[in-house]
Short mmCIF file of C-alpha atoms and ligand atoms in Angstrom, two decimals:
data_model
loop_
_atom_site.label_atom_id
_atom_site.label_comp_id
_atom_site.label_asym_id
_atom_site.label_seq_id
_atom_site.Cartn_x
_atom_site.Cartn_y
_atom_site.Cartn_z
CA UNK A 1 -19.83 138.29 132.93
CA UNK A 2 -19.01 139.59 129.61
CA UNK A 3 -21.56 141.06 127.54
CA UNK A 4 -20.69 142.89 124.34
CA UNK A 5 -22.48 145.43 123.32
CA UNK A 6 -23.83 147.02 119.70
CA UNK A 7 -20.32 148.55 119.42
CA UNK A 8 -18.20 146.26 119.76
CA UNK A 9 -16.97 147.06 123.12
CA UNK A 10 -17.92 144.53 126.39
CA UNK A 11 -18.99 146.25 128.90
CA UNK A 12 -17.44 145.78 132.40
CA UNK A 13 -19.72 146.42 136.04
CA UNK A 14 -17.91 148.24 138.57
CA UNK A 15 -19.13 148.31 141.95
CA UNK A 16 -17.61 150.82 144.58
CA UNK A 17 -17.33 150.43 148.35
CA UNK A 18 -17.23 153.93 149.57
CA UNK A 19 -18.43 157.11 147.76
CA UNK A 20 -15.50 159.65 149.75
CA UNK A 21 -12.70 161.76 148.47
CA UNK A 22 -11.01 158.97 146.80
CA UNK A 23 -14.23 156.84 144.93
CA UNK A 24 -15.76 160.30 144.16
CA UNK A 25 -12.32 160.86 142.16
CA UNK A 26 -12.83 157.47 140.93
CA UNK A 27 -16.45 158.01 139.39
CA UNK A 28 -15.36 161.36 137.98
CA UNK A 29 -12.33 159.89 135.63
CA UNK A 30 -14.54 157.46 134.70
CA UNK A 31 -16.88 159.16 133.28
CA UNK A 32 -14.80 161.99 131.99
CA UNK A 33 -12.70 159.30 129.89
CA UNK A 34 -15.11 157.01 129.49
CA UNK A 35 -14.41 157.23 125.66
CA UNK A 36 -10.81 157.17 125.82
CA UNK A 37 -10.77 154.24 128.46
CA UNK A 38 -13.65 152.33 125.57
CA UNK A 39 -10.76 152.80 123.23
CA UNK A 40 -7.53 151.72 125.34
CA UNK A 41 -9.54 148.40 126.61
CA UNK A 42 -12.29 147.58 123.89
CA UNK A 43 -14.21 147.36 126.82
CA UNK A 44 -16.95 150.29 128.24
CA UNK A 45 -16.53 151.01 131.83
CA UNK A 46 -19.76 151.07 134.31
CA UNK A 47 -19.72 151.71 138.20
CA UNK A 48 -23.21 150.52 138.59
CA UNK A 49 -23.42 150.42 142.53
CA UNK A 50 -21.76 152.25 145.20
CA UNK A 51 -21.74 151.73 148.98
CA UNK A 52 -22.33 154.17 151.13
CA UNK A 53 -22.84 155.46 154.53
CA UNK A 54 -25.42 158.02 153.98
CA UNK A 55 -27.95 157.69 150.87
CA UNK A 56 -29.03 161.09 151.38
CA UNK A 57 -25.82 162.74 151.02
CA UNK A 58 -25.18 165.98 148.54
CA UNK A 59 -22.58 164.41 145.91
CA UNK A 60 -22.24 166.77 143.51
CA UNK A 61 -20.21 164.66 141.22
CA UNK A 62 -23.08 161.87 141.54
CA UNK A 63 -23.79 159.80 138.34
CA UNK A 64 -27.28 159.16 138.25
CA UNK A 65 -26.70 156.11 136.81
CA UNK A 66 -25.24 154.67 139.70
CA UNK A 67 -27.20 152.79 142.27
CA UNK A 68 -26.12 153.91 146.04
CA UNK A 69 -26.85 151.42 148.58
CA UNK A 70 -26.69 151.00 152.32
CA UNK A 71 -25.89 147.50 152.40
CA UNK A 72 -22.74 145.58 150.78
CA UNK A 73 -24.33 141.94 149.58
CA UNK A 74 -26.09 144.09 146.42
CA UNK A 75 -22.60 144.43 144.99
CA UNK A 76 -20.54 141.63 146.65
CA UNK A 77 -23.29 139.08 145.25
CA UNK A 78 -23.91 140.28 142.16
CA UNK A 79 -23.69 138.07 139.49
CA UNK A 80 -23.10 140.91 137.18
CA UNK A 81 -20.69 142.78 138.85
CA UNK A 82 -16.87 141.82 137.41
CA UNK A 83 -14.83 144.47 139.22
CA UNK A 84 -15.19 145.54 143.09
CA UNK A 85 -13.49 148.88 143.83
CA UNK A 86 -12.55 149.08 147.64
CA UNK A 87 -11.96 152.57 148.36
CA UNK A 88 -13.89 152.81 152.16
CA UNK A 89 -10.39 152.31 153.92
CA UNK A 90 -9.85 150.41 157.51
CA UNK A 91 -9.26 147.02 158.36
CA UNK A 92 -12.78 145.67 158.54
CA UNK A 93 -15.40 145.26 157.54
CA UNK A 94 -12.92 146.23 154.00
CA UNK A 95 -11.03 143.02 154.97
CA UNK A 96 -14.41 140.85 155.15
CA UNK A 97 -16.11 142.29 151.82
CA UNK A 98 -12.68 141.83 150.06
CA UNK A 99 -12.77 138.58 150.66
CA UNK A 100 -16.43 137.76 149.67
CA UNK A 101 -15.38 139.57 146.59
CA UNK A 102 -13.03 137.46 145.79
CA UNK A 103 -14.98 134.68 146.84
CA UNK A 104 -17.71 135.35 144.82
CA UNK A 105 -15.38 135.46 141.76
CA UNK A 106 -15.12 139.24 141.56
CA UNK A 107 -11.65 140.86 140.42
CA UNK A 108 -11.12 143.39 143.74
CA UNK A 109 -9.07 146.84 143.20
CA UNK A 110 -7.90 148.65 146.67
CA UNK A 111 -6.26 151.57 147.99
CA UNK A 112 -6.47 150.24 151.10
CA UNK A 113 -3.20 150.57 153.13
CA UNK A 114 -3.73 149.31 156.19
CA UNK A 115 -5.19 146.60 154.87
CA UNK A 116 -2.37 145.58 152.43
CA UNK A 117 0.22 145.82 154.58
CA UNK A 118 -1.30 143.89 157.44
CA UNK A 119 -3.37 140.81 155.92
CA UNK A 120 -2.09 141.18 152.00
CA UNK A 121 -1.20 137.90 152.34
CA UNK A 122 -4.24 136.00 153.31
CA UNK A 123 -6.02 138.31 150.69
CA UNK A 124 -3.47 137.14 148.12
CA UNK A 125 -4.35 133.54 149.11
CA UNK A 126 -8.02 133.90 148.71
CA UNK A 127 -7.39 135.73 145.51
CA UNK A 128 -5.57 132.35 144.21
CA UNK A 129 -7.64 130.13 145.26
CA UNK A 130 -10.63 131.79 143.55
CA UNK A 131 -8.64 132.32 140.69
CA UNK A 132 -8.82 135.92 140.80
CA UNK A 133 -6.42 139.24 141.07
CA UNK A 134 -6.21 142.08 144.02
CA UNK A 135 -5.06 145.03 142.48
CA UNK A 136 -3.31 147.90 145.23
CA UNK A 137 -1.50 150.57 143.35
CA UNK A 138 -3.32 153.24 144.91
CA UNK A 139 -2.38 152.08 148.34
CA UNK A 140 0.81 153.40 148.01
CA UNK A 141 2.07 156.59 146.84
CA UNK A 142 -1.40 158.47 145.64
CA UNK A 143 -0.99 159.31 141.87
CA UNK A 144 2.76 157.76 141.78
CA UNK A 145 3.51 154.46 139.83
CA UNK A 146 5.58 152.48 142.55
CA UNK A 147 3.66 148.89 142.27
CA UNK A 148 3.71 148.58 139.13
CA UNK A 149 6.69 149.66 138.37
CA UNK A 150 8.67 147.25 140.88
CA UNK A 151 6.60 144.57 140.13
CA UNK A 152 7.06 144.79 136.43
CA UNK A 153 9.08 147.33 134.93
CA UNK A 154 11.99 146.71 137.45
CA UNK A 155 11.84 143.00 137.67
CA UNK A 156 14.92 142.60 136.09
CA UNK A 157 16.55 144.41 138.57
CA UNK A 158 18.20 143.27 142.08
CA UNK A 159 16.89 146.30 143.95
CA UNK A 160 19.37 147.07 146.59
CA UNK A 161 17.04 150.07 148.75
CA UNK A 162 14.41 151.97 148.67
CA UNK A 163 13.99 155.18 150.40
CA UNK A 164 11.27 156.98 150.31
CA UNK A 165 9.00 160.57 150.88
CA UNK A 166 6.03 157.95 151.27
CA UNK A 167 3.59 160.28 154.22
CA UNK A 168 2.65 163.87 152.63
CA UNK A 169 1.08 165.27 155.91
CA UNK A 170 5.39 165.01 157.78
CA UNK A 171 6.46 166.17 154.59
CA UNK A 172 4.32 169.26 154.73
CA UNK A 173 5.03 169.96 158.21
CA UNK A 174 8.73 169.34 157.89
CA UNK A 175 8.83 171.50 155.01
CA UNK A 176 7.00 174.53 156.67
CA UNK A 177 9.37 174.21 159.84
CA UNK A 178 11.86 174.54 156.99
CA UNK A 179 10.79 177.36 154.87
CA UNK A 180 8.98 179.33 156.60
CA UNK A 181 10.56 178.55 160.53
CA UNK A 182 6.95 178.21 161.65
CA UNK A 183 7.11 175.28 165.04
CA UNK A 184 5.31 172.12 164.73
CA UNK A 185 2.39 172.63 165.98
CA UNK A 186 1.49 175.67 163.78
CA UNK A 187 2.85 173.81 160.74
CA UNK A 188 0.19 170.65 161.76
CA UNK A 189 -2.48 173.11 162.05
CA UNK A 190 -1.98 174.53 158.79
CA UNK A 191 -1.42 171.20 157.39
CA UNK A 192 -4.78 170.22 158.72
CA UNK A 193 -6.35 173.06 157.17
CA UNK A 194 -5.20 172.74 153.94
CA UNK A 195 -6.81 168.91 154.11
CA UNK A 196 -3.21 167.50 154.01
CA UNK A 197 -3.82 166.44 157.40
CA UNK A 198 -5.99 164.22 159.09
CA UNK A 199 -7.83 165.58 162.12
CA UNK A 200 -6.15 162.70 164.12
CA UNK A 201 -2.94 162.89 162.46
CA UNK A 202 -1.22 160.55 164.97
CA UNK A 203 -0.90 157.83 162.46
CA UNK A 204 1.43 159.87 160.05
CA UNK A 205 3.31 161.75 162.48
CA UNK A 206 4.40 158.66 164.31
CA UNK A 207 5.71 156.97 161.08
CA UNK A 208 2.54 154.11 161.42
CA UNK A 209 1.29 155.39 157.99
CA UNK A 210 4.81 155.59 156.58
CA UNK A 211 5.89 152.28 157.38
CA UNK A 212 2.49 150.16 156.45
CA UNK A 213 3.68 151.35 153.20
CA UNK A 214 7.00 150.73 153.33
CA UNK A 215 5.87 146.79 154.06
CA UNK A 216 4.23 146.66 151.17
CA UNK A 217 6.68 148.36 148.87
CA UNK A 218 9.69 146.46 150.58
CA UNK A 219 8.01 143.35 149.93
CA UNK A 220 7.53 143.83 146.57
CA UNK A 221 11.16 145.10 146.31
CA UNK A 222 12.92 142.47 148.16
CA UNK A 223 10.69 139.50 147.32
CA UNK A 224 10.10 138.67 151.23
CA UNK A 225 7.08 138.59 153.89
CA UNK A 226 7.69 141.82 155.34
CA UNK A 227 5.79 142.76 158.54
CA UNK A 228 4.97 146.16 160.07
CA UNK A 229 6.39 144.76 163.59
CA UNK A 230 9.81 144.35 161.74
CA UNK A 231 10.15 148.26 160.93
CA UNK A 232 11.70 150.44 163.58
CA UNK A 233 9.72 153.72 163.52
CA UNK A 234 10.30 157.06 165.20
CA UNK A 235 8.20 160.34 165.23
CA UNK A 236 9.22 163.65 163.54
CA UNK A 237 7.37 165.31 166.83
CA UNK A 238 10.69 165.62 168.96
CA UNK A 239 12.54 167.27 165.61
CA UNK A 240 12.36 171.37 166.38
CA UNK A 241 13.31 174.39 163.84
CA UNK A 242 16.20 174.32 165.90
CA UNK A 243 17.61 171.29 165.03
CA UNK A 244 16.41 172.38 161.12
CA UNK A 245 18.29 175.31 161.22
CA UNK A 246 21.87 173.28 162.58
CA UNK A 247 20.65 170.99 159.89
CA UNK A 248 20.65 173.99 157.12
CA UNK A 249 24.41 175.20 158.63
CA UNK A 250 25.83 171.80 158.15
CA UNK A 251 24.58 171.33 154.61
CA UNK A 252 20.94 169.03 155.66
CA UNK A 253 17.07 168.97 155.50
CA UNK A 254 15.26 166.98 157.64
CA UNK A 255 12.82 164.67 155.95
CA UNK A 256 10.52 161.64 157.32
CA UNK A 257 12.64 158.65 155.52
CA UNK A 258 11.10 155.30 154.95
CA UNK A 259 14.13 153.14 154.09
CA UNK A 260 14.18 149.53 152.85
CA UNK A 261 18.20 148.05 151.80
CA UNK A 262 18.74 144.59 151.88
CA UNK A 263 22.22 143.01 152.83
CA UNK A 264 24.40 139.81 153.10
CA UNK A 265 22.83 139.88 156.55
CA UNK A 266 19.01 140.49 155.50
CA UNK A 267 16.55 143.16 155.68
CA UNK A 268 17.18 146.74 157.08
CA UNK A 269 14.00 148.26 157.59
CA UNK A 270 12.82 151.42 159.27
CA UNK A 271 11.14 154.89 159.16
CA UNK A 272 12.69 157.92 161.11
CA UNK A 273 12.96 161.79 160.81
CA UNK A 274 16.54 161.85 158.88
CA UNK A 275 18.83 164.87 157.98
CA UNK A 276 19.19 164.18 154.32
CA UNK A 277 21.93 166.16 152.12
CA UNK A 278 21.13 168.90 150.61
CA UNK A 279 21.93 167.61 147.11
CA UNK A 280 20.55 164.29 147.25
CA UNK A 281 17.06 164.18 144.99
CA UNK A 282 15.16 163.75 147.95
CA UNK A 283 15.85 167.13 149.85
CA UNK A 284 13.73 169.05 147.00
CA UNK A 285 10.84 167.13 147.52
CA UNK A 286 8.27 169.62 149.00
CA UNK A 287 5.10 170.08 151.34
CA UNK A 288 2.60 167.06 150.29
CA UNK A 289 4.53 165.46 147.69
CA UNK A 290 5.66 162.19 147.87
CA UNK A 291 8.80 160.33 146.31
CA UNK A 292 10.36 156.76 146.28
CA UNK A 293 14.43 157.24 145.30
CA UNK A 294 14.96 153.47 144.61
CA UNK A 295 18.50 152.00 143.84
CA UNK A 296 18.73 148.79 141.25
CA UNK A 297 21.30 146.65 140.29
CA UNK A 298 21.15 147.40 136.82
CA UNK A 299 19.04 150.22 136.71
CA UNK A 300 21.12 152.08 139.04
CA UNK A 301 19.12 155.14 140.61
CA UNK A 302 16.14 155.78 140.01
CA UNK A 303 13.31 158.46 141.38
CA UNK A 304 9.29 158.63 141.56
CA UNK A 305 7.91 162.28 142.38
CA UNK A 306 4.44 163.25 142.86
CA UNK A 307 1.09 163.62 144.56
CA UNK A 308 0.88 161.02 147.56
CA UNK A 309 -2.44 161.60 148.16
CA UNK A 310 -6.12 163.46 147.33
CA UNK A 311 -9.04 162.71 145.64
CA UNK A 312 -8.17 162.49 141.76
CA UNK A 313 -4.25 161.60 141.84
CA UNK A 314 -5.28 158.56 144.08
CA UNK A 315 -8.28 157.57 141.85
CA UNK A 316 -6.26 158.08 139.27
CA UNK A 317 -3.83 154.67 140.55
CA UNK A 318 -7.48 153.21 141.23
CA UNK A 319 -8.81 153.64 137.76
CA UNK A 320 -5.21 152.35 135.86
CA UNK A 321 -5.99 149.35 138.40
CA UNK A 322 -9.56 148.86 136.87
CA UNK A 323 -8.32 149.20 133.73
CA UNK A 324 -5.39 146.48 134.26
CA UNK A 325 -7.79 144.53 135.72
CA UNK A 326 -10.22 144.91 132.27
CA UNK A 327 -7.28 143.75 130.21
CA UNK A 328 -6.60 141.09 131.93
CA UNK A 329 -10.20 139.92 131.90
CA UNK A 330 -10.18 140.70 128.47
CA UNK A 331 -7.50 138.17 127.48
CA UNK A 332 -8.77 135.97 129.98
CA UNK A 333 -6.09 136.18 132.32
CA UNK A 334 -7.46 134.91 135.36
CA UNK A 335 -4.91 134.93 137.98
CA UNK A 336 -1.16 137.21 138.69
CA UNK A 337 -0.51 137.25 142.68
CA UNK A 338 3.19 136.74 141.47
CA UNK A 339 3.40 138.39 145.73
CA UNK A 340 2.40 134.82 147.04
CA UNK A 341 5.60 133.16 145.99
CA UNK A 342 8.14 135.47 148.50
CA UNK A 343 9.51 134.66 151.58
CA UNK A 344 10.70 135.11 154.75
CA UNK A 345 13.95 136.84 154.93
CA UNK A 346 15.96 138.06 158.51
CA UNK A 347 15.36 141.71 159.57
CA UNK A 348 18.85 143.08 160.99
CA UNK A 349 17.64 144.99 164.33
CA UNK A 350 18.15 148.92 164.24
CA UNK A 351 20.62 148.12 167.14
CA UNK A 352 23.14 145.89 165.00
CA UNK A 353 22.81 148.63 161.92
CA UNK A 354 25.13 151.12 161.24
CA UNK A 355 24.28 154.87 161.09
CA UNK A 356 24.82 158.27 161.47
CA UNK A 357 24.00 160.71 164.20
CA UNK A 358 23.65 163.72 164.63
CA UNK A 359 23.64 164.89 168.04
CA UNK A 360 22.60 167.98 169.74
CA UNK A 361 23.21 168.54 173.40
CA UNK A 362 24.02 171.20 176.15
CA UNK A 363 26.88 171.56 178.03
CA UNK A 364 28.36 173.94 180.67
CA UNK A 365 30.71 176.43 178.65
CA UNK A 366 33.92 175.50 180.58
CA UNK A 367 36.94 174.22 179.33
CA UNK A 368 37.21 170.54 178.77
CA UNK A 369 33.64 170.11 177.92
CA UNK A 370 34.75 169.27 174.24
CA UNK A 371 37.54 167.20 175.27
CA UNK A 372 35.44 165.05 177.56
CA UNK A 373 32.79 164.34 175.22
CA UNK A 374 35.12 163.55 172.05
CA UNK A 375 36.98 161.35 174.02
CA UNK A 376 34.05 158.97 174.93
CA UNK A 377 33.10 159.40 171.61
CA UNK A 378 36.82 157.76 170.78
CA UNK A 379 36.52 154.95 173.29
CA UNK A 380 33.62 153.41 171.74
CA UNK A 381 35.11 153.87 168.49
CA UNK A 382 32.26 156.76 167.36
CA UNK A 383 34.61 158.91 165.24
CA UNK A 384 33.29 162.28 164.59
CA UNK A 385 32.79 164.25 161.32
CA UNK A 386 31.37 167.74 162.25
CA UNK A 387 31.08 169.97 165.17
CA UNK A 388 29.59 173.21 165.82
CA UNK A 389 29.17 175.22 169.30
CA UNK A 390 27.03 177.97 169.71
CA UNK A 391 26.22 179.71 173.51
CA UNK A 392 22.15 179.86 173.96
CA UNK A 393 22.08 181.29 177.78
CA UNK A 394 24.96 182.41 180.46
CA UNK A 395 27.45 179.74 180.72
CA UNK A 396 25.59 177.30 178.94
CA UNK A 397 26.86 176.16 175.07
CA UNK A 398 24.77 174.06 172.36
CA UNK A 399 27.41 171.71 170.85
CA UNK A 400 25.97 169.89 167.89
CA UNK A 401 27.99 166.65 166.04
CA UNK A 402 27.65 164.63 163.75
CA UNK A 403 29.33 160.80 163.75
CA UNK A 404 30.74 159.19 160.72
CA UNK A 405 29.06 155.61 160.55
CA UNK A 406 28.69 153.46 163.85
CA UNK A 407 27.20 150.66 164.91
CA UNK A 408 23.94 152.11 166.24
CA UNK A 409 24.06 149.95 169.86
CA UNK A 410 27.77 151.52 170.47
CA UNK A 411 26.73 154.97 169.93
CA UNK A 412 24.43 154.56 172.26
CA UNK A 413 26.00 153.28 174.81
CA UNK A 414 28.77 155.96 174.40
CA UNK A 415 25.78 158.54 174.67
CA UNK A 416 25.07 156.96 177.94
CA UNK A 417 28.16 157.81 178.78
CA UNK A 418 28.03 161.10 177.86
CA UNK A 419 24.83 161.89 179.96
CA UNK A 420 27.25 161.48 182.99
CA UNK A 421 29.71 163.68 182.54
CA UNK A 422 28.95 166.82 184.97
CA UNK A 423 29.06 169.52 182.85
CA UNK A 424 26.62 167.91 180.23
CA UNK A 425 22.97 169.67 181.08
CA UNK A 426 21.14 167.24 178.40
CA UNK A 427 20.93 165.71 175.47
CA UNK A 428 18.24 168.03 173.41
CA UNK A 429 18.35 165.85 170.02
CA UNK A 430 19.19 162.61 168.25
CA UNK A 431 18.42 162.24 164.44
CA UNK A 432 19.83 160.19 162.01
CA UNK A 433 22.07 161.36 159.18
CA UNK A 434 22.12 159.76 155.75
CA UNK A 435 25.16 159.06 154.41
CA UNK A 436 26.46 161.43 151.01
CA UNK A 437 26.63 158.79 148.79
N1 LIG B 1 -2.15 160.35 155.38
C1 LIG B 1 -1.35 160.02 154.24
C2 LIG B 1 -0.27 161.07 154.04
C3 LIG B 1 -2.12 159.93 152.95
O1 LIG B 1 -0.24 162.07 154.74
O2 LIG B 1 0.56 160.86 153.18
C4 LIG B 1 -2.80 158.63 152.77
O3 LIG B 1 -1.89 157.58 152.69
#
């Protein structure tokens, strides 16, 4: 409902579901620009209820003004209510009020990952047949424009990938092994203590996190249904300082890539610990920061750096949400889920894609041991571009390669191979390489 008030403004009724890190950050930007925001929008914001878990809760950033409440139906039902602000996270009951939201003819901003990625479209759908708008910037990427941006700014564009620094707790971990050669689990435990970590961090660390948001961003990118099934993920737990530190010789960090490219043959989608060159833009991104490195036809390249996460860069995506979402109520634009008009395009498997590997292993330190291995390398046409040997323990050699580009199921059948010769001991390591471009 729009009600204008003695200055001029209308005033707009917000109501949050959830009070954390993220709607706390919300509430404070509010009302720290509330004057600012009256002046963008000609309209004066007001979260007037908030859902919560506890009512009895110290929140020292409380406005008094707001109305906490145990119980969702207060918000989701009322009449004067124009904006609800999803920021509890999870699949339901987020999923469920969403959709009475929308249902109840309420404009609906989330952050809500998970969420997006898995049932966007059936949200999207309720959203257009209610004639309303689901707004998800902060869902992505924290602080960092990426929605927008692809949806609008870049529409022009054919984008041809996306790769991105898209889950801050691998980053930081990575980047610790990195810097200062601490192991993984002393780099997740500081991670965890600095709050860039969940205390179940088994989400981020398998790529699960990484890859809900590369769906959504690849969607957007690539106009297509994209589902989380369809991304290949891998874990940065098996990658060891070690394999950092051959990494470092040969001119590589190691970084948790989410990639999206789309070919003649369709979409290429996947999420794996990667050694990245040392000069491309994404090796400088550090510890928690985040950053999409996107590739357009006409744009060319193009990078987004900042905070993936926290309380006030992510309500800081949620508030330029609210704020879209004001304008558009303000000049009566009722409905933009330009996302329900994509569709389904083929996902090439991992197995038919073409990569590169690097490859550490152990091997008896005789002669022939090189030989042997390069040469069922050769028969399965895996031509290699670097080599290094270094001896760890008496008699026994670390040889680490790296392939030039190779049809990922004939690599591994060559490595197959190579796990039978006799003076092979194992196969310590397997990590993609991107390609210098
Ligand atoms: N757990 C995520 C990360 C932040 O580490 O990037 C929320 O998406």
């Amino acid at each position: 409902m729009k009600i204008v008030n003695i200055s001029g403004n209308s005033t707009i009724n917000i109501g949050l579901l959830g009070l954390g890190t993220v709607g706390t950050g919300t509430m404070q930007i509010i009302n720290a620009n509330r004057a600012d925001i009256a002046a963008k929008t000609g309209s004066e914001l007001r979260i007037t209820k908030a859902l919560v878990r506890d009512l009895h809760k110290q929140r020292p950033h409380l406005d008094p003004a707001v109305e906490l409440t145990l119980d969702p139906d207060p918000i989701l039902t009322d009449p004067d209510i124009d904006i609800v602000v999803d920021v509890m996270g999870g699949l339901e009951p987020a999923g469920q009020y969403i959709t009475t939201a929308l249902e109840q003819g309420k404009h609906v901003v989330t952050a809500n990952k998970d969420l997006m990625a898995l049932h966007g479209r059936r949200l999207f759908a309720v959203a257009q047949q209610h004639n309303r708008n689901i707004y998800y910037e902060a869902s992505v990427g924290g602080g960092i424009p990426l929605i927008r941006p692809i949806k609008h700014c870049l529409v022009a564009n054919k984008i041809k990938s996306i790769m991105g620094i898209i889950n801050g707790t691998t980053n930081y971990i990575l980047t610790q092994m990195t810097i200062a050669k601490k192991d993984f689990q002393d780099a997740l435990a500081e991670a965890q203590a600095k709050g860039f970590a969940e205390q179940d961090p088994s989400n981020d660390l398998e790529g699960r996190d990484a890859a809900y948001k590369l769906a959504i961003l690849a969607g957007l990118a690539f106009q297509s249904i994209v589902k989380v099934e369809d991304i290949s993920i891998e874990s940065i737990s098996d990658v060891s300082v070690r394999d950092i530190m051959y990494a470092e010789e040969l001119g590589f960090v190691i970084k948790l890539l989410a990639i999206g490219e789309e070919n003649r043959d369709g979409l290429k989608l996947r999420v794996h610990p990667t050694l990245v060159p040392k000069e491309h833009p994404l090796a400088s991104v550090h510890n928690e920061f985040n950053a999409l490195f996107l590739v357009g036809d006409s744009v060319g390249e193009l990078m987004f750096y900042g905070r993936g996460a926290g309380s006030l860069p992510t309500a800081s995506a949620v508030v330029a949400d609210i704020i879209e979402a004001v304008r558009n109520i303000n000049h009566e634009i009722e409905n933009h889920a330009i996302e329900t008009n994509y569709a389904a395009k083929p996902v090439v498997p991992l197995s038919q894609s073409q990569s590169r590997f690097y490859v550490r292993l152990k091997a008896k330190d005789q002669p022939g041991v090189f030989g042997s291995v390069a040469t069922v390398f050769g028969d399965a046409h895996v031509s290699l571009d670097m080599i290094l040997q270094t001896r760890r323990e008496v008699n026994l050699a670390e040889i680490v390669l790296v392939t030039h580009e190779v049809v990922e199921h004939d690599f591994y059948q060559a490595l197959e191979r190579i796990k039978k010769i006799d003076s092979i001991r194992n196969i310590s390591n397997v990590i993609r390489v991107l390609e210098r471009s």
